[in-house]
Amino acid sequence: ELVRQDKDINTVVMLGAGPGVFALAILEGVLTRNIKLHVIDNQTCEWLLRHTNHDSRILTYIQDSWEPIYKIENVDLLVVDADHTYKAVKRDIREWQDKSRLIFFHDYLEREGGFNGTEDWQLSGVAQAIDEVLDKEKFELRNHVGISMIYQRV
């Protein structure tokens, strides 16, 4: 929805490939746009590529998400959904925030058993990393979507 509404989103960096569901959601409804989706995962992008029919708008990188990618200087939307640990998200924020206009943090909230759990949702390591590392003078909260947060450069 965010990508469909914001016509200025042309370069998306997605940290963490997963099975491709997030990539499909990003590309849905923007078939005629010349959007580029850079997907970074330290293991494989095989499932993502299968589920997206090797869409030519998707570029994949097999490496750690915090390793610098100097080819990508201006990121319209950064999706942080790789390693959800506090330490890893801190590295992702430090590496990418100065290059990004919008940052979507997945799994800001967590609970034992995930969506099927019965406990209350709690702030995660992702939330702690955002609180400690994201430059609040440059970014403000734009939206809270489910268990995720979207921050926008001011």
Short mmCIF file of C-alpha atoms in Angstrom, two decimals, residues 42 79-80 101 125 150:
data_model
loop_
_atom_site.label_atom_id
_atom_site.label_comp_id
_atom_site.label_asym_id
_atom_site.label_seq_id
_atom_site.Cartn_x
_atom_site.Cartn_y
_atom_site.Cartn_z
CA ASN A 42 22.97 -13.85 3.80
CA VAL A 79 12.64 -2.70 4.71
CA VAL A 80 14.47 -4.05 7.77
CA ARG A 101 14.09 8.29 3.11
CA GLY A 125 15.17 -6.14 20.11
CA ILE A 150 7.52 3.10 9.53
#
